[in-house]
């Protein structure tokens, strides 16, 4: 059973496995961090591939587990589903709870360099280093078989973390990602606050700019709803698609008429994403 200060918040039998929610004292963040883990039935027999979901603005470690309906297929395929929280909480930082698109619930999956955020907002290091090792040590996750996916802000995180940590993830996918954050209000607000006003530092956290600069991704799938109210102003998948085309980066970008930005959209296509990652992870199903 988990130790090292890990607190079990709740556990629930689910499709022959266990959906649990936990908290651990993160050395990277300097505060307790919450996360969810779905352990499929196959985890009782040994390590299983890890599929890490990065959620969007305002979400928590529970959002995907409750709304996406992913556990049934994950149980069939033997995939562990991991749902990290979207930011540190109870940081004591003035203004951390002042807006829904910056601060609490809006960590943007990067390591902040600007005070006061830099003290605790070290989401990139937590997601790519501390959390995977914890999952391998205490929950039976296979470190050498990990994949990454996410939604909106979390889609941005999935793309950029896979680009910035080549070889760490075998596949990556996203729903409605913030694909060119330097070109949208959400990204400009977050980057200014977390990274400072020098825009030259921002490109290292922008998926489109990273592709232009030579970054490459493993097998890549993106789904985008065409009735998404944030599509034109915030998401810019066309910019990312053009960068991938120019760079020769393989990309499957699927556009869906009538679908919006929410979890009804995600639930409609989540099985296809799980099977896409299972294939990359060498899982039959």
CSV table of C-alpha atoms in Angstrom, one decimal:
chain,number,residue,atom,x,y,z
A,1,UNK,CA,0.0,0.0,0.0
A,2,UNK,CA,1.1,3.6,-0.6
A,3,UNK,CA,3.1,5.3,2.2
A,4,UNK,CA,5.7,8.1,2.1
A,5,UNK,CA,3.0,10.5,3.5
A,6,UNK,CA,0.4,9.6,0.8
A,7,UNK,CA,-3.1,10.2,2.1
A,8,UNK,CA,-6.0,8.2,0.6
A,9,UNK,CA,-8.9,10.6,0.1
A,10,UNK,CA,-11.3,8.0,-1.3
A,11,UNK,CA,-11.3,4.7,-3.2
A,12,UNK,CA,-14.1,3.2,-5.3
A,13,UNK,CA,-14.4,-0.2,-7.0
A,14,UNK,CA,-14.8,0.5,-10.7
A,15,UNK,CA,-15.0,-2.0,-13.6
A,16,UNK,CA,-13.0,-4.6,-11.7
A,17,UNK,CA,-10.3,-2.1,-10.8
A,18,UNK,CA,-10.1,0.8,-8.3
A,19,UNK,CA,-10.6,4.5,-8.8
A,20,UNK,CA,-8.8,6.3,-6.1
A,21,UNK,CA,-8.0,9.9,-5.1
A,22,UNK,CA,-4.9,10.8,-3.1
A,23,UNK,CA,-2.7,13.5,-1.7
A,24,UNK,CA,1.0,13.5,-1.2
A,25,UNK,CA,3.5,16.0,0.3
A,26,UNK,CA,5.2,17.2,-2.9
A,27,UNK,CA,8.9,18.1,-2.6
A,28,UNK,CA,8.7,19.8,-6.0
A,29,UNK,CA,5.7,22.0,-5.2
A,30,UNK,CA,6.4,22.4,-1.5
A,31,UNK,CA,2.8,21.7,-0.6
A,32,UNK,CA,0.4,18.8,-0.7
A,33,UNK,CA,-0.7,17.9,-4.2
A,34,UNK,CA,-3.8,15.8,-5.1
A,35,UNK,CA,-4.1,13.3,-7.9
A,36,UNK,CA,-6.4,10.5,-9.1
A,37,UNK,CA,-5.4,7.0,-10.2
A,38,UNK,CA,-7.5,4.4,-11.9
A,39,UNK,CA,-5.9,1.0,-11.4
A,40,UNK,CA,-7.3,-1.5,-13.9
A,41,UNK,CA,-7.8,-5.1,-12.9
A,42,UNK,CA,-4.5,-6.0,-14.6
A,43,UNK,CA,-2.6,-3.9,-12.1
A,44,UNK,CA,-3.1,-6.7,-9.5
A,45,UNK,CA,-0.7,-8.8,-11.6
A,46,UNK,CA,2.1,-6.3,-12.2
A,47,UNK,CA,3.1,-2.9,-13.6
A,48,UNK,CA,0.7,-1.5,-16.2
A,49,UNK,CA,1.1,1.4,-18.8
A,50,UNK,CA,0.3,4.8,-17.5
A,51,UNK,CA,-1.9,7.3,-19.3
A,52,UNK,CA,-1.7,10.7,-17.7
A,53,UNK,CA,-4.5,13.2,-18.3
A,54,UNK,CA,-3.9,16.9,-17.9
A,55,UNK,CA,-7.2,18.7,-17.3
A,56,UNK,CA,-8.3,22.2,-18.2
A,57,UNK,CA,-8.9,25.5,-16.5
A,58,UNK,CA,-10.8,25.3,-13.2
A,59,UNK,CA,-10.7,21.5,-13.1
A,60,UNK,CA,-9.4,19.2,-10.4
A,61,UNK,CA,-8.1,15.7,-10.1
A,62,UNK,CA,-11.7,14.4,-10.0
A,63,UNK,CA,-13.1,16.1,-13.2
A,64,UNK,CA,-12.0,13.6,-15.8
A,65,UNK,CA,-12.6,10.6,-13.6
A,66,UNK,CA,-16.2,11.6,-13.0
A,67,UNK,CA,-17.1,13.0,-16.4
A,68,UNK,CA,-15.2,11.3,-19.2
A,69,UNK,CA,-16.4,7.7,-18.7
A,70,UNK,CA,-12.9,6.4,-19.5
A,71,UNK,CA,-12.6,3.6,-16.9
A,72,UNK,CA,-14.6,0.9,-18.7
A,73,UNK,CA,-12.3,0.9,-21.7
A,74,UNK,CA,-9.2,1.4,-19.5
A,75,UNK,CA,-10.1,-1.7,-17.7
A,76,UNK,CA,-10.4,-3.7,-20.9
A,77,UNK,CA,-7.1,-2.4,-22.2
A,78,UNK,CA,-5.2,-2.6,-18.9
A,79,UNK,CA,-4.4,1.1,-18.8
A,80,UNK,CA,-3.7,3.1,-15.6
A,81,UNK,CA,-5.4,6.5,-15.8
A,82,UNK,CA,-3.7,9.3,-13.9
A,83,UNK,CA,-5.4,12.6,-13.2
A,84,UNK,CA,-3.2,15.3,-11.5
A,85,UNK,CA,-4.7,18.4,-10.1
A,86,UNK,CA,-4.4,21.5,-12.2
A,87,UNK,CA,-2.4,23.7,-9.8
A,88,UNK,CA,-1.1,24.0,-6.2
A,89,UNK,CA,-3.8,25.0,-3.8
A,90,UNK,CA,-3.9,27.0,-0.5
A,91,UNK,CA,-0.6,28.6,-1.5
A,92,UNK,CA,-1.1,31.8,0.5
A,93,UNK,CA,-0.2,33.8,-2.5
A,94,UNK,CA,-2.2,37.1,-2.7
A,95,UNK,CA,-4.5,37.0,-5.7
A,96,UNK,CA,-4.2,33.3,-6.3
A,97,UNK,CA,-7.9,32.9,-6.3
A,98,UNK,CA,-8.8,36.2,-7.9
A,99,UNK,CA,-9.6,34.9,-11.4
A,100,UNK,CA,-10.6,31.6,-13.0
A,101,UNK,CA,-8.0,31.6,-15.7
A,102,UNK,CA,-4.8,32.3,-13.7
A,103,UNK,CA,-3.5,31.1,-10.4
A,104,UNK,CA,-5.5,28.4,-8.5
A,105,UNK,CA,-6.8,25.8,-11.0
A,106,UNK,CA,-4.8,27.3,-13.8
A,107,UNK,CA,-1.2,26.2,-13.4
A,108,UNK,CA,-0.6,25.8,-17.2
A,109,UNK,CA,1.7,22.9,-16.6
A,110,UNK,CA,4.9,24.9,-16.5
A,111,UNK,CA,7.5,25.9,-13.9
A,112,UNK,CA,6.9,29.5,-13.0
A,113,UNK,CA,10.0,31.7,-12.8
A,114,UNK,CA,8.4,34.9,-11.4
A,115,UNK,CA,7.7,35.6,-7.8
A,116,UNK,CA,5.5,34.9,-6.0
A,117,UNK,CA,4.4,32.1,-8.2
A,118,UNK,CA,7.8,30.4,-8.6
A,119,UNK,CA,7.8,29.3,-4.9
A,120,UNK,CA,5.0,26.7,-5.5
A,121,UNK,CA,3.9,26.7,-9.2
A,122,UNK,CA,6.4,24.1,-10.5
A,123,UNK,CA,3.8,22.0,-12.3
A,124,UNK,CA,6.1,20.8,-15.2
A,125,UNK,CA,8.6,19.3,-12.8
A,126,UNK,CA,5.9,17.7,-10.7
A,127,UNK,CA,4.2,16.1,-13.8
A,128,UNK,CA,7.3,14.9,-15.5
A,129,UNK,CA,9.5,13.9,-12.6
A,130,UNK,CA,8.1,13.5,-9.2
A,131,UNK,CA,4.6,12.2,-10.0
A,132,UNK,CA,5.6,9.4,-12.4
A,133,UNK,CA,8.2,8.1,-10.0
A,134,UNK,CA,5.6,8.1,-7.2
A,135,UNK,CA,3.2,6.2,-9.5
A,136,UNK,CA,5.8,3.6,-10.3
A,137,UNK,CA,6.9,3.1,-6.7
A,138,UNK,CA,3.5,3.0,-5.1
A,139,UNK,CA,0.8,2.2,-7.7
A,140,UNK,CA,2.3,-0.1,-10.2
A,141,UNK,CA,2.8,2.3,-13.1
A,142,UNK,CA,5.3,1.3,-15.8
A,143,UNK,CA,7.7,4.2,-16.2
A,144,UNK,CA,8.9,3.0,-19.6
A,145,UNK,CA,5.3,2.8,-20.9
A,146,UNK,CA,3.8,6.2,-20.3
A,147,UNK,CA,1.6,8.4,-22.5
A,148,UNK,CA,0.1,11.9,-22.1
A,149,UNK,CA,-3.2,13.5,-23.1
A,150,UNK,CA,-5.3,16.5,-22.0
A,151,UNK,CA,-8.0,19.1,-22.7
A,152,UNK,CA,-7.7,22.8,-23.4
A,153,UNK,CA,-5.1,24.1,-20.9
A,154,UNK,CA,-4.2,20.5,-20.4
A,155,UNK,CA,-4.0,19.9,-24.1
A,156,UNK,CA,-1.4,22.7,-24.2
A,157,UNK,CA,0.3,20.9,-21.3
A,158,UNK,CA,0.3,17.5,-23.1
A,159,UNK,CA,1.8,19.0,-26.3
A,160,UNK,CA,4.4,21.1,-24.7
A,161,UNK,CA,5.6,18.6,-22.0
A,162,UNK,CA,5.9,15.9,-24.7
A,163,UNK,CA,7.8,18.3,-26.9
A,164,UNK,CA,10.1,19.5,-24.0
A,165,UNK,CA,10.8,16.0,-22.7
A,166,UNK,CA,11.5,13.9,-25.7
A,167,UNK,CA,11.4,10.2,-25.1
A,168,UNK,CA,9.4,10.4,-21.9
A,169,UNK,CA,6.0,9.7,-23.4
A,170,UNK,CA,5.3,7.2,-26.2
A,171,UNK,CA,2.2,9.0,-27.5
A,172,UNK,CA,0.3,12.2,-27.0
A,173,UNK,CA,-3.2,13.4,-27.8
A,174,UNK,CA,-5.4,16.3,-27.0
A,175,UNK,CA,-9.0,17.6,-27.0
A,176,UNK,CA,-9.3,21.3,-28.0
A,177,UNK,CA,-5.8,22.2,-26.9
A,178,UNK,CA,-4.5,25.8,-26.5
A,179,UNK,CA,-2.2,25.1,-29.4
A,180,UNK,CA,-0.6,28.6,-29.8
A,181,UNK,CA,-0.8,30.2,-26.3
A,182,UNK,CA,1.4,33.2,-27.3
A,183,UNK,CA,-1.4,34.2,-29.7
A,184,UNK,CA,-4.3,34.0,-27.3
A,185,UNK,CA,-5.6,35.9,-24.2
A,186,UNK,CA,-5.4,32.9,-21.9
A,187,UNK,CA,-1.8,32.2,-22.8
A,188,UNK,CA,-0.6,35.8,-22.7
A,189,UNK,CA,-2.1,36.3,-19.2
A,190,UNK,CA,-0.6,33.0,-17.9
A,191,UNK,CA,2.9,33.5,-19.5
A,192,UNK,CA,3.1,37.1,-18.3
A,193,UNK,CA,2.3,36.2,-14.8
A,194,UNK,CA,4.3,33.0,-14.5
A,195,UNK,CA,7.2,33.7,-16.8
A,196,UNK,CA,7.5,37.5,-16.9
A,197,UNK,CA,7.0,40.1,-19.6
A,198,UNK,CA,10.0,39.0,-21.8
A,199,UNK,CA,8.2,37.2,-24.7
A,200,UNK,CA,11.4,35.6,-25.8
A,201,UNK,CA,11.0,33.2,-22.8
A,202,UNK,CA,7.5,32.2,-23.8
A,203,UNK,CA,8.2,30.3,-27.0
A,204,UNK,CA,9.7,27.4,-25.0
A,205,UNK,CA,6.1,26.7,-23.7
A,206,UNK,CA,4.2,27.2,-26.9
A,207,UNK,CA,3.5,24.0,-28.9
A,208,UNK,CA,3.4,25.8,-32.2
A,209,UNK,CA,6.7,27.6,-31.6
A,210,UNK,CA,8.3,24.4,-30.4
A,211,UNK,CA,7.4,22.6,-33.6
A,212,UNK,CA,8.8,25.6,-35.6
A,213,UNK,CA,12.0,25.4,-33.6
A,214,UNK,CA,12.5,21.8,-34.5
A,215,UNK,CA,10.7,19.9,-31.7
A,216,UNK,CA,9.1,16.7,-32.6
A,217,UNK,CA,6.3,14.6,-31.1
A,218,UNK,CA,5.6,10.8,-31.0
A,219,UNK,CA,2.3,9.6,-32.5
A,220,UNK,CA,-0.1,12.5,-32.2
A,221,UNK,CA,-3.9,12.8,-32.2
A,222,UNK,CA,-6.0,16.0,-31.7
A,223,UNK,CA,-9.8,16.3,-31.7
A,224,UNK,CA,-11.5,19.7,-32.0
A,225,UNK,CA,-15.1,20.6,-31.9
A,226,UNK,CA,-16.3,23.1,-34.4
A,227,UNK,CA,-19.0,24.5,-32.1
A,228,UNK,CA,-16.4,25.3,-29.5
A,229,UNK,CA,-16.9,28.9,-28.4
A,230,UNK,CA,-13.2,29.3,-27.6
A,231,UNK,CA,-12.0,28.0,-31.0
A,232,UNK,CA,-11.4,31.3,-32.8
A,233,UNK,CA,-9.9,33.4,-30.0
A,234,UNK,CA,-8.1,31.0,-27.7
A,235,UNK,CA,-7.2,27.6,-29.3
A,236,UNK,CA,-5.7,28.2,-32.8
A,237,UNK,CA,-5.3,24.6,-34.0
A,238,UNK,CA,-4.9,25.8,-37.5
A,239,UNK,CA,-1.6,27.5,-36.6
A,240,UNK,CA,-0.4,24.3,-35.0
A,241,UNK,CA,-1.5,22.3,-38.0
A,242,UNK,CA,0.3,24.6,-40.4
A,243,UNK,CA,3.5,24.4,-38.3
A,244,UNK,CA,3.3,20.6,-38.3
A,245,UNK,CA,2.8,20.5,-42.0
A,246,UNK,CA,5.8,22.7,-42.7
A,247,UNK,CA,8.0,20.7,-40.3
A,248,UNK,CA,6.9,17.3,-41.5
A,249,UNK,CA,5.5,16.4,-38.1
A,250,UNK,CA,2.8,13.7,-38.5
A,251,UNK,CA,-0.5,14.9,-37.1
A,252,UNK,CA,-4.1,13.6,-37.1
A,253,UNK,CA,-6.3,16.6,-36.4
A,254,UNK,CA,-9.9,15.7,-36.6
A,255,UNK,CA,-12.6,18.4,-36.7
A,256,UNK,CA,-16.1,17.6,-35.5
A,257,UNK,CA,-19.2,19.6,-36.4
A,258,UNK,CA,-21.6,20.4,-33.6
A,259,UNK,CA,-19.3,19.6,-30.7
A,260,UNK,CA,-18.4,22.2,-28.1
A,261,UNK,CA,-15.6,22.6,-25.5
A,262,UNK,CA,-16.9,20.4,-22.7
A,263,UNK,CA,-16.9,16.9,-21.5
A,264,UNK,CA,-19.8,15.7,-23.6
A,265,UNK,CA,-17.3,16.2,-26.5
A,266,UNK,CA,-14.6,14.4,-24.6
A,267,UNK,CA,-16.8,11.5,-23.6
A,268,UNK,CA,-17.9,11.1,-27.2
A,269,UNK,CA,-14.3,10.3,-28.4
A,270,UNK,CA,-12.4,9.2,-25.3
A,271,UNK,CA,-12.5,5.5,-26.3
A,272,UNK,CA,-10.7,6.3,-29.6
A,273,UNK,CA,-8.0,8.2,-27.7
A,274,UNK,CA,-7.5,5.3,-25.2
A,275,UNK,CA,-7.2,2.8,-28.1
A,276,UNK,CA,-4.8,5.2,-29.9
A,277,UNK,CA,-2.5,5.3,-26.8
A,278,UNK,CA,-2.9,1.5,-26.2
A,279,UNK,CA,-1.5,0.8,-29.7
A,280,UNK,CA,1.5,3.1,-29.1
A,281,UNK,CA,2.0,1.5,-25.7
A,282,UNK,CA,2.0,-2.0,-27.1
A,283,UNK,CA,-1.3,-3.0,-25.5
A,284,UNK,CA,-3.6,-5.4,-27.4
A,285,UNK,CA,-7.3,-4.5,-27.3
